[in-house]
Short mmCIF file of C-alpha atoms and ligand atoms in Angstrom, two decimals:
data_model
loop_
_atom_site.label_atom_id
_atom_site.label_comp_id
_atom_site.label_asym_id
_atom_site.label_seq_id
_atom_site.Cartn_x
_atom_site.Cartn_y
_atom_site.Cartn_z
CA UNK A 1275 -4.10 -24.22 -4.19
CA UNK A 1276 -6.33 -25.82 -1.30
CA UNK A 1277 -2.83 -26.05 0.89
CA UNK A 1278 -3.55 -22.13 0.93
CA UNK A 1279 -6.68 -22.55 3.08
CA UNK A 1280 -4.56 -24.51 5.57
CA UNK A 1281 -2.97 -20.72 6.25
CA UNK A 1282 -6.98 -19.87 7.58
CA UNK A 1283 -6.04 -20.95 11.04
CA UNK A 1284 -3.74 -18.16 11.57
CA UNK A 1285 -6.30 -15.44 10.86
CA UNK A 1286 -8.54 -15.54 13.74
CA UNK A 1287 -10.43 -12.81 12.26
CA UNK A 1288 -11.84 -15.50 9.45
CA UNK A 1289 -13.36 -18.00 11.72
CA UNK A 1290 -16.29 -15.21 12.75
CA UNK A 1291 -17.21 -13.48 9.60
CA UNK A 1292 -16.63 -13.31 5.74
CA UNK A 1293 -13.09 -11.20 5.64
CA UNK A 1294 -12.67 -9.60 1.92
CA UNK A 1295 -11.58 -6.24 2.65
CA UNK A 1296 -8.14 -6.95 2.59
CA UNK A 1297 -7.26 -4.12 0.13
CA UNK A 1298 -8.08 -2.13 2.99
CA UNK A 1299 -7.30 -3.96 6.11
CA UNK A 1300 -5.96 -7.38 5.85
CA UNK A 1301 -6.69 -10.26 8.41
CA UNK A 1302 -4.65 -9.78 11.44
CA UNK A 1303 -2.15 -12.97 11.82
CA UNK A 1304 -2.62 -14.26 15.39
CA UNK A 1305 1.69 -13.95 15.11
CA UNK A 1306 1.07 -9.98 15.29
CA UNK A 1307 -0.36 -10.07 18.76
CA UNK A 1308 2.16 -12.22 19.89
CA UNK A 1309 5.19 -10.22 18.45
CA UNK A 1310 3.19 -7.12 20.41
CA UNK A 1311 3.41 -8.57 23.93
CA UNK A 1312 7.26 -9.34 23.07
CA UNK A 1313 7.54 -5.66 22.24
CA UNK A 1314 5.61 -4.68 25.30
CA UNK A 1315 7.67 -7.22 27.63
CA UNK A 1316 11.07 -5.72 26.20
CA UNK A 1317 9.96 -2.32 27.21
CA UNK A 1318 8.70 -3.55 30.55
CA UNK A 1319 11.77 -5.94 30.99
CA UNK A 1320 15.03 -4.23 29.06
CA UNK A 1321 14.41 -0.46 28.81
CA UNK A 1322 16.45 1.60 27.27
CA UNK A 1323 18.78 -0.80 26.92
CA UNK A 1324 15.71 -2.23 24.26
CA UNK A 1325 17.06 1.12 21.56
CA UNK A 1326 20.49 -0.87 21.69
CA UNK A 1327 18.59 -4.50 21.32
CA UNK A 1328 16.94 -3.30 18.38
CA UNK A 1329 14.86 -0.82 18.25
CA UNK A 1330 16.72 1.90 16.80
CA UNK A 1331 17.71 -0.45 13.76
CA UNK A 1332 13.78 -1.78 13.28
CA UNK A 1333 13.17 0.85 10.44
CA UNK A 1334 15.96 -0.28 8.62
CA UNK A 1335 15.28 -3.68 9.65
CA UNK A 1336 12.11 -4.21 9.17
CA UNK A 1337 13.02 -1.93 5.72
CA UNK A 1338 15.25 -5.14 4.65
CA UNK A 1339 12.08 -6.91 4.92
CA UNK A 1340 9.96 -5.29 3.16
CA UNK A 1341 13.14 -5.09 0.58
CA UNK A 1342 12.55 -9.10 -0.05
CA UNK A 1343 9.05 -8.51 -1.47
CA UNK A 1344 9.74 -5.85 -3.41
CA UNK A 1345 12.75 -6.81 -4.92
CA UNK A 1346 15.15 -4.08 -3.05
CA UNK A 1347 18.59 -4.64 -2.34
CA UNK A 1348 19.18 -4.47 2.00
CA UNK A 1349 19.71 -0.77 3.12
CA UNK A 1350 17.49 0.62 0.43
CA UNK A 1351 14.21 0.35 2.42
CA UNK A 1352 13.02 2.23 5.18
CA UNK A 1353 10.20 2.15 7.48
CA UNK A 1354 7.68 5.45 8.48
CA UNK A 1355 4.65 5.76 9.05
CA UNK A 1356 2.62 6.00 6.18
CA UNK A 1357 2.49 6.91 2.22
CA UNK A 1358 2.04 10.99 3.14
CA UNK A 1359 5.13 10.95 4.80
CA UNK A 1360 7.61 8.90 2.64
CA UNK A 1361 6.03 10.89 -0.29
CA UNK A 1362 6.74 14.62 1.60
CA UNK A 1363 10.31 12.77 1.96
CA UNK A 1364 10.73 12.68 -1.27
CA UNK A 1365 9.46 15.79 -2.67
CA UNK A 1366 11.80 17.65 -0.12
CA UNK A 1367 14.93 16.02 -1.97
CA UNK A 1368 13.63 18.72 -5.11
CA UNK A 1369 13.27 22.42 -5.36
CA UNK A 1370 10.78 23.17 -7.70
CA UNK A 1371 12.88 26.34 -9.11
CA UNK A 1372 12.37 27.46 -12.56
CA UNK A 1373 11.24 25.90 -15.37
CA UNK A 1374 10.77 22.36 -13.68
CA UNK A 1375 8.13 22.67 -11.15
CA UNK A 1376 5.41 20.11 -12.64
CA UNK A 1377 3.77 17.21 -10.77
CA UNK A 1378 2.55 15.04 -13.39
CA UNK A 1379 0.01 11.96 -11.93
CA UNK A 1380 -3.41 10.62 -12.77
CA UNK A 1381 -6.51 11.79 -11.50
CA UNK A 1382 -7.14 8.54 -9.68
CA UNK A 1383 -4.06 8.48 -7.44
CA UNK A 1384 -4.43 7.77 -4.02
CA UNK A 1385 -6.39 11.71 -2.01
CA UNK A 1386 -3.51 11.87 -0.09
CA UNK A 1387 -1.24 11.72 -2.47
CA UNK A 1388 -3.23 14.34 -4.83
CA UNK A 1389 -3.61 16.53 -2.03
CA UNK A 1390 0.33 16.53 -0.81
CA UNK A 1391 0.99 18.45 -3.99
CA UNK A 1392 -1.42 20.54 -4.31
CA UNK A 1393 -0.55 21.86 -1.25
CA UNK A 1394 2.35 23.49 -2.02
CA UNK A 1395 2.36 26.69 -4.40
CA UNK A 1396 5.56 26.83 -5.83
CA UNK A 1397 4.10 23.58 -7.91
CA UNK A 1398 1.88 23.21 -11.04
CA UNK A 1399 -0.15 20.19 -10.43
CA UNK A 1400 -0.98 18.02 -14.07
CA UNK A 1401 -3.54 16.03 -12.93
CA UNK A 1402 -4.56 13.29 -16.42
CA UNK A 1403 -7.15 10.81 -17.53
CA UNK A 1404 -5.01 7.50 -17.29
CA UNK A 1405 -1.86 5.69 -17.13
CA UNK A 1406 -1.48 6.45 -20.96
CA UNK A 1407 -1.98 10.09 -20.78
CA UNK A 1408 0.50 10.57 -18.14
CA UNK A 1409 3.64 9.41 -20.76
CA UNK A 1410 2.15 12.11 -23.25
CA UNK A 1411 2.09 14.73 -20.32
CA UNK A 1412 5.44 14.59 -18.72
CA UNK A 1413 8.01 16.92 -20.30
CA UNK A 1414 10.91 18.76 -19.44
CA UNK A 1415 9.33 20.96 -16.68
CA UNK A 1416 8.51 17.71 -15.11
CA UNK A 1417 9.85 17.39 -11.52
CA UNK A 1418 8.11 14.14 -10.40
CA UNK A 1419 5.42 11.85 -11.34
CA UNK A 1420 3.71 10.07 -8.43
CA UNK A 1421 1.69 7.36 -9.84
CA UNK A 1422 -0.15 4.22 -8.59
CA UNK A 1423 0.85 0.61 -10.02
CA UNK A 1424 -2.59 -0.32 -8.92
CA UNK A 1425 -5.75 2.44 -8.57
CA UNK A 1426 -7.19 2.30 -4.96
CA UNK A 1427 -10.57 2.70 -6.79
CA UNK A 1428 -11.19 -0.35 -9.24
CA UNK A 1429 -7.47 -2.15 -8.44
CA UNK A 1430 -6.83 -1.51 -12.20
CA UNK A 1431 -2.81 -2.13 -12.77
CA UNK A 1432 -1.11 0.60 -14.36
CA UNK A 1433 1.12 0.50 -17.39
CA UNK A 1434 4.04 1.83 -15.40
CA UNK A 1435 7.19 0.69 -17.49
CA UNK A 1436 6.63 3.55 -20.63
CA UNK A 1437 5.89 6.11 -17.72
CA UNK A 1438 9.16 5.70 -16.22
CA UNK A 1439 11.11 5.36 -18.81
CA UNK A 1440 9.78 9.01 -20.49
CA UNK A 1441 10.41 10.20 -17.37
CA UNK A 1442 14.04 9.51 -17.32
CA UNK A 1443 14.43 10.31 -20.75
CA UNK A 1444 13.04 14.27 -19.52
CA UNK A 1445 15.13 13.90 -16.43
CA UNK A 1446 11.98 13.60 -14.38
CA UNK A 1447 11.53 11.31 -11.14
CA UNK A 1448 8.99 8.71 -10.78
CA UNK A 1449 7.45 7.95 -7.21
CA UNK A 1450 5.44 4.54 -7.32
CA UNK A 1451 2.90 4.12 -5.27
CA UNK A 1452 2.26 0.14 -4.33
CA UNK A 1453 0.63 0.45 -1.75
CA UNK A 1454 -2.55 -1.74 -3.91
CA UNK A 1455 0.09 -3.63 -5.56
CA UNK A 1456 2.97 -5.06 -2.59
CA UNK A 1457 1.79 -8.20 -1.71
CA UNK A 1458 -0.70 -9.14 -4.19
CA UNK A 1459 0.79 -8.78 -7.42
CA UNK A 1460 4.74 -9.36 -8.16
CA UNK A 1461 6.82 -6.71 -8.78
CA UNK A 1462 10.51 -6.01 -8.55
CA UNK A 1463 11.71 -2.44 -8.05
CA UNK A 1464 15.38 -2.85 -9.42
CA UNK A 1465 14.01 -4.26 -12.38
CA UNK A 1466 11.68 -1.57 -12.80
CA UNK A 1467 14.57 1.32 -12.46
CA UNK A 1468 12.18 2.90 -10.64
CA UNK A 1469 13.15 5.80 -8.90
CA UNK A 1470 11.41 5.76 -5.67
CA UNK A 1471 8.67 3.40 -4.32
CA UNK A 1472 6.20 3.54 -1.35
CA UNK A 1473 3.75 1.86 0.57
CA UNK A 1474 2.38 0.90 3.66
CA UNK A 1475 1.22 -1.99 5.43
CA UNK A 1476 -2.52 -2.39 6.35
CA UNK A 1477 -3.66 -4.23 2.69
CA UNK A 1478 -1.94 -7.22 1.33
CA UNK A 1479 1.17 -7.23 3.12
CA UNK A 1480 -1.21 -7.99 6.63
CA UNK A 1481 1.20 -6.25 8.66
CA UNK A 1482 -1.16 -3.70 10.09
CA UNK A 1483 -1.28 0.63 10.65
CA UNK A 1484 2.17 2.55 11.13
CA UNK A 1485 4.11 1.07 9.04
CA UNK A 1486 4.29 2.91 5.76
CA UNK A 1487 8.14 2.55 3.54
CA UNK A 1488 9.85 4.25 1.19
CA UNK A 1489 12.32 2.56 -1.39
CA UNK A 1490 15.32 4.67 -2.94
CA UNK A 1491 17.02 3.43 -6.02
CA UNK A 1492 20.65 3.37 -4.36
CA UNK A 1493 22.38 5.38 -6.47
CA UNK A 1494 19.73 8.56 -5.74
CA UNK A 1495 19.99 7.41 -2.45
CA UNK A 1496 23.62 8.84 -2.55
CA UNK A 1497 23.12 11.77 -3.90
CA UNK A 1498 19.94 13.42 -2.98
CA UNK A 1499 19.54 15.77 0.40
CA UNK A 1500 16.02 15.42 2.17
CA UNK A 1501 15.27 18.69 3.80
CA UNK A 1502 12.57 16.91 5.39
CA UNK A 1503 15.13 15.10 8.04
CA UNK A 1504 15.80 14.34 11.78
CA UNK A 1505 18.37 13.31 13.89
CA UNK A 1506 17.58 9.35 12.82
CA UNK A 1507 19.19 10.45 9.24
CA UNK A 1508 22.45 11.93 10.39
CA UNK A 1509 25.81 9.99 9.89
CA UNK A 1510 26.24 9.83 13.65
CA UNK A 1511 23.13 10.18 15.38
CA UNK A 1512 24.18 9.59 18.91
CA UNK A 1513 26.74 11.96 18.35
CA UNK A 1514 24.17 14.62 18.28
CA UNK A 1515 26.59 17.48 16.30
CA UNK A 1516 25.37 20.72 15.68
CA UNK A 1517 25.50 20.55 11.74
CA UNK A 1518 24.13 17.92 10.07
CA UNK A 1519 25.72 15.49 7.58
CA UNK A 1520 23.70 13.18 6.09
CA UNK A 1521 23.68 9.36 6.81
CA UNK A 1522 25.02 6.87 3.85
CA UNK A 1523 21.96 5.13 1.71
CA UNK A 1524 18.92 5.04 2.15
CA UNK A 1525 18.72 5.86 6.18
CA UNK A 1526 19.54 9.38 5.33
CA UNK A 1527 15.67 9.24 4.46
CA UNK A 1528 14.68 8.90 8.31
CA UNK A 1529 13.37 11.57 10.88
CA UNK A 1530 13.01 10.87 14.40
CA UNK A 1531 11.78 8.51 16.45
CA UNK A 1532 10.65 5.08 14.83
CA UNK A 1533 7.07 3.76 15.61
CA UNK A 1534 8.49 0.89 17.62
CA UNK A 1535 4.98 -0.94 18.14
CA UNK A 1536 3.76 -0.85 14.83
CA UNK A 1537 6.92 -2.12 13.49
CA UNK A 1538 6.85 -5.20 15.95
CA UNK A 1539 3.20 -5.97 14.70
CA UNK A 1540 3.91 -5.66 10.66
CA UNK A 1541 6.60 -8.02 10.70
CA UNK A 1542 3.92 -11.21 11.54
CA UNK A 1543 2.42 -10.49 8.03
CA UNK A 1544 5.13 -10.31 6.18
CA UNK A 1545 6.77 -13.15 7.59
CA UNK A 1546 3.22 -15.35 5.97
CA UNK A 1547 3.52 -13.07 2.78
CA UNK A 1548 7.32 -14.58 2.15
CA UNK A 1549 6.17 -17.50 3.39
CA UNK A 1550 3.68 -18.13 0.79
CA UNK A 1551 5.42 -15.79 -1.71
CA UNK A 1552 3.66 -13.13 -3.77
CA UNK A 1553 3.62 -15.07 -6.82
CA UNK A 1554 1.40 -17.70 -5.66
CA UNK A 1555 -1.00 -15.75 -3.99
CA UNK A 1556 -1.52 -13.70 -7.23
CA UNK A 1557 -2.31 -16.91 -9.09
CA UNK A 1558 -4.58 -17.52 -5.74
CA UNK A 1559 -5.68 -14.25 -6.15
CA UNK A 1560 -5.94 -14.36 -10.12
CA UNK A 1561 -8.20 -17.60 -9.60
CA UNK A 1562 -10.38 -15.99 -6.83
CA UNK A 1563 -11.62 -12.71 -8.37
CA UNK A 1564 -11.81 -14.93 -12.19
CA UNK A 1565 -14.43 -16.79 -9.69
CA UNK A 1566 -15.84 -14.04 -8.58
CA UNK A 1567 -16.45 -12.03 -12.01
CA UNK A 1568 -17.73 -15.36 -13.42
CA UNK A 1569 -20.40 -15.20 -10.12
CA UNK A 1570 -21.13 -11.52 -10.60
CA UNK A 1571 -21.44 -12.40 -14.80
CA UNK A 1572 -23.70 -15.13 -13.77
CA UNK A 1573 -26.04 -13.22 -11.48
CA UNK A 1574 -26.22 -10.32 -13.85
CA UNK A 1575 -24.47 -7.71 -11.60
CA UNK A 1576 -22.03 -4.94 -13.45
CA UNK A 1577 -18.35 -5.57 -13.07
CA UNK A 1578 -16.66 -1.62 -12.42
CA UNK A 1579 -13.16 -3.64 -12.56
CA UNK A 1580 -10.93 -5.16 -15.29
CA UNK A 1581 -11.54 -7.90 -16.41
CA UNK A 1582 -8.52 -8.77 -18.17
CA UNK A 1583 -6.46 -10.94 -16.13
CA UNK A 1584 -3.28 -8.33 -17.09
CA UNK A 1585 -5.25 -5.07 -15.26
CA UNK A 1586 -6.94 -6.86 -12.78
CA UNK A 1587 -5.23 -5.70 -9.47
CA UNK A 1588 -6.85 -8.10 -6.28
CA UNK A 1589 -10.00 -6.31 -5.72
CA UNK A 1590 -13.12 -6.78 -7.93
CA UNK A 1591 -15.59 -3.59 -8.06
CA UNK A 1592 -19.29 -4.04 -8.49
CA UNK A 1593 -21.62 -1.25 -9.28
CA UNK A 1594 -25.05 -1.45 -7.23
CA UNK A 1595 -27.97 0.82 -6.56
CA UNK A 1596 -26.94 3.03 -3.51
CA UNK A 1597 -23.94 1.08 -3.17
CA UNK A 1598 -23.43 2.28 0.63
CA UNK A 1599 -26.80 0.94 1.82
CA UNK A 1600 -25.54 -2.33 -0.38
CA UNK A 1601 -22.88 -2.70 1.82
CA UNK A 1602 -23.81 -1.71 5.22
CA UNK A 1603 -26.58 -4.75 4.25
CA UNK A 1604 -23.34 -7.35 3.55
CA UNK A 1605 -21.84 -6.00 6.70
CA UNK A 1606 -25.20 -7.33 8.47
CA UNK A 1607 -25.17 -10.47 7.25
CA UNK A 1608 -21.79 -11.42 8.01
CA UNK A 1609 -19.28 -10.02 5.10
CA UNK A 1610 -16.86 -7.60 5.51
CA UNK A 1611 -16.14 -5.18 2.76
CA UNK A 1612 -16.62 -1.59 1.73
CA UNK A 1613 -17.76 0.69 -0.91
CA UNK A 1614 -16.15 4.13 -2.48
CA UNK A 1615 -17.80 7.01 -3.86
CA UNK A 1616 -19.51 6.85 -7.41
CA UNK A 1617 -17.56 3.53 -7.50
CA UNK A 1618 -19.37 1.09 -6.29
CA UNK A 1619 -18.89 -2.32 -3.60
CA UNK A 1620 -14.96 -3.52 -3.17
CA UNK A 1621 -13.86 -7.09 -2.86
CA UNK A 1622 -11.12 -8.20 -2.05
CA UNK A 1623 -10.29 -11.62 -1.09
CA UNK A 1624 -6.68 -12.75 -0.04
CA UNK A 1625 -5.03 -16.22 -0.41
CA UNK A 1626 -6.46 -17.21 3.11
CA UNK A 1627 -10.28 -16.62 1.36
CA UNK A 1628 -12.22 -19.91 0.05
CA UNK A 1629 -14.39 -20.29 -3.21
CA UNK A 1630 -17.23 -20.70 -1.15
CA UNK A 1631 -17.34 -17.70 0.77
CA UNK A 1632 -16.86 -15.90 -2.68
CA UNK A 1633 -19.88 -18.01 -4.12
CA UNK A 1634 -21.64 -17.31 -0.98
CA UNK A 1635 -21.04 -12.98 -1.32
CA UNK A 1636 -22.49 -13.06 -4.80
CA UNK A 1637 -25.34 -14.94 -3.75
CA UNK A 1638 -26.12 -12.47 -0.68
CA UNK A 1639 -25.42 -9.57 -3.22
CA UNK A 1640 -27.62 -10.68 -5.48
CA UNK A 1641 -30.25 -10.97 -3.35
CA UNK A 1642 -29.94 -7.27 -1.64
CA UNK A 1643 -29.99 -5.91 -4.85
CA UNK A 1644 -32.65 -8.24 -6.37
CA UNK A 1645 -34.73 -7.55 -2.78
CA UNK A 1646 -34.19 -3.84 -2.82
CA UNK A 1647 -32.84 -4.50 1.53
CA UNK A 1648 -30.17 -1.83 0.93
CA UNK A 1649 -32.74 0.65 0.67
CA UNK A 1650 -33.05 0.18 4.24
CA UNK A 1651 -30.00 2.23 5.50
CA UNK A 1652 -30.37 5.31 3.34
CA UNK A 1653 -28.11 7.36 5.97
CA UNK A 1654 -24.90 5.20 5.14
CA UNK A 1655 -21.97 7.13 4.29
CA UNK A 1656 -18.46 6.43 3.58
CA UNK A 1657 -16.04 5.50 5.42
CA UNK A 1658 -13.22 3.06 5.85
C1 PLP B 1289 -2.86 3.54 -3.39
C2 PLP B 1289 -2.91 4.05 -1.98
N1 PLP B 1289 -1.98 4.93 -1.56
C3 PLP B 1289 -1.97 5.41 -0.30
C4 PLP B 1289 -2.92 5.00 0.61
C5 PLP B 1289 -2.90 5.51 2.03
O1 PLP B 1289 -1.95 6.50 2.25
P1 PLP B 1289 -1.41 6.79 3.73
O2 PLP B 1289 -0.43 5.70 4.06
O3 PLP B 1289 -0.77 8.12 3.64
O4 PLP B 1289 -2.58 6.75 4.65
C6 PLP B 1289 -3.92 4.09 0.21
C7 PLP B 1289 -4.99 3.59 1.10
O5 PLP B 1289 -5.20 3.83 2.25
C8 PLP B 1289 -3.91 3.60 -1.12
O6 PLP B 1289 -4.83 2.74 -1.54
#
């Protein structure tokens, strides 16, 4: 696995500090600022003749991409700008009309996600303890189940293959929420028969903001009418009709304008990500936070994450005294990670991340919580 430290060099962000936030915001590849001056010389150089060169294809493009990793046929992917929106997409394909108006998910899905459906009051949010109590909740006035195949909290993997099969058997949708999971631990959406999947870019997949994705199973894709919709999901957008009739696949899911930039920077991380291929960095990844839970074991600090290798997402949790003053402390000596709410610290190294710098973490941890030096920024707060 060393010949995965050789891919260091082309994270600048890891020669000047200890990077393991990566379930959060992943190293930026040096290729991303490189493919954003090539997007910023075809706008100075082409134009609007760029739209024709490329542009106007990139969410479907880039879509394809994304596609590879997640085991989606091409044309079934397609690029916005982050989980809220794909997810809004998807509830508009529903009317929550009579008896079937119930949002089934677990109470540790992803704010945004929670919050999306609790907006709306023509829905009766089921909000449930785990990944096992969602099967046992979803019934027949089950419209969709938004779930997470890995918890943003304590990167614990969900059980998500009984959830979606009782929720075809009550003629529910499930939406799957990877955004922990896409380029850190395998999946493979077709496999799954999962109905819709979404993500976004900033974590594993090191392809930066704006570019969030939404994955239709094909044959929904056919069938199903977004009412949230622009001119980009039209049959014939350039013919700009009065009426609208919906594109074929999976681009009927688009709105207006794509986020050009962002979708010019995300394609330098998932270029390494295929590169590498997801499933050796989970057995990186697999090997890394084993080393770090048999650090945190050793130093007698409390593990807030799985520890069987079968849960364990890519980030390792650690519960500390006042764990924001524990990590505004790490952040001033050098390593870069955060903390959550009556959680406790995050970690979470990438392929690109050596033993040593793990080693080195658990040492520095150890001694701010031994040393009581977190007690020295008692105004931290959340955020990031
Ligand atoms: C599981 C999960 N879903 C969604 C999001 C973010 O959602 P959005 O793309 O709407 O910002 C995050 C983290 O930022 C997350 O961890």
């Amino acid at each position: 696995m060393d010949e995965l430290l050789a891919y260091r060099d082309r994270f600048p962000i890891l020669q000047d500090c200890v990077y393991l936030i990566n379930h959060s915001l992943a190293a930026m590849p040096a290729a991303a600022e490189a493919r954003l001056l090539e997007y910023a010389r075809m706008w100075r150089e082409r134009g609007i003749r760029a739209w024709g060169e490329g542009w106007w294809e990139l969410p479907v493009t880039v879509g394809d991409q994304i596609g590879r990793i997640i085991g989606a046929p091409p044309g079934s992917t397609v690029m916005h700008q982050n989980v809220t929106v794909a997810e809004e997409i998807v509830l508009s394909c529903f009317r929550a009309t009579g008896a079937r108006n119930r949002i089934v998910y677990e109470e540790a899905n992803f704010p945004s996600v929670r919050y999306l459906y609790q907006a709306k009051p023509d829905l009766e949010v089921v909000a449930v303890e785990n990944d096992e109590a969602i099967t046992a909740a979803i019934d027949e006035r089950t419209l969709l189940v938004p779930i997470s195949h890995v918890l943003f909290k304590n990167a614990e993997i969900q059980d998500v293959v009984p959830i979606i099969e009782r929720a075809h058997e009550a003629g529910a949708h499930v939406v799957l929420d990877c955004y922990q999971s896409a380029g850190v631990v395998p999946f493979d959406v077709t496999a799954l028969d999962v109905d819709f999947a979404v993500g976004g870019s900033v974590k594993w997949l090191c392809g930066g903001p704006g570019a969030g994705w939404l994955y239709v199973r094909p044959d929904l894709a056919e069938r199903l009418e977004p009412t949230f919709v622009g001119w980009q999901g039209h049959a014939r957008p350039f013919a700009f009709e009065p009426e609208l009739e919906y594109a074929a696949g999976a681009r009927r899911f688009l709105t207006g304008t794509p986020n050009v930039p962002a979708l010019y920077a995300a394609t330098a991380g998932y270029d390494v990500i295929e590169e590498v291929g997801v499933e050796r960095i989970r057995e990186r990844s697999l090997a890394l936070t084993q080393l770090l839970i048999d650090e945190l074991d050793a130093a007698g600090l409390e593990l807030g994450s799985p520890r069987e290798p079968a849960r364990r997402g890519g980030t390792v949790l650690v519960r500390t005294p006042d764990a924001a003053g524990v990590h505004r402390e790490l952040g001033e000596r050098g390593i870069i990670c955060d903390f959550r709410p009556d959680a406790g610290v995050r970690i979470g190294p990438h392929f690109y991340n050596s033993e040593d710098e793990l080693r080195q973490t658990v040492a520095q941890l150890a001694d701010i919580v031994e040393s009581g030096a977190y007690a020295r920024h008692r105004d931290a707060v959340a955020r990031f």
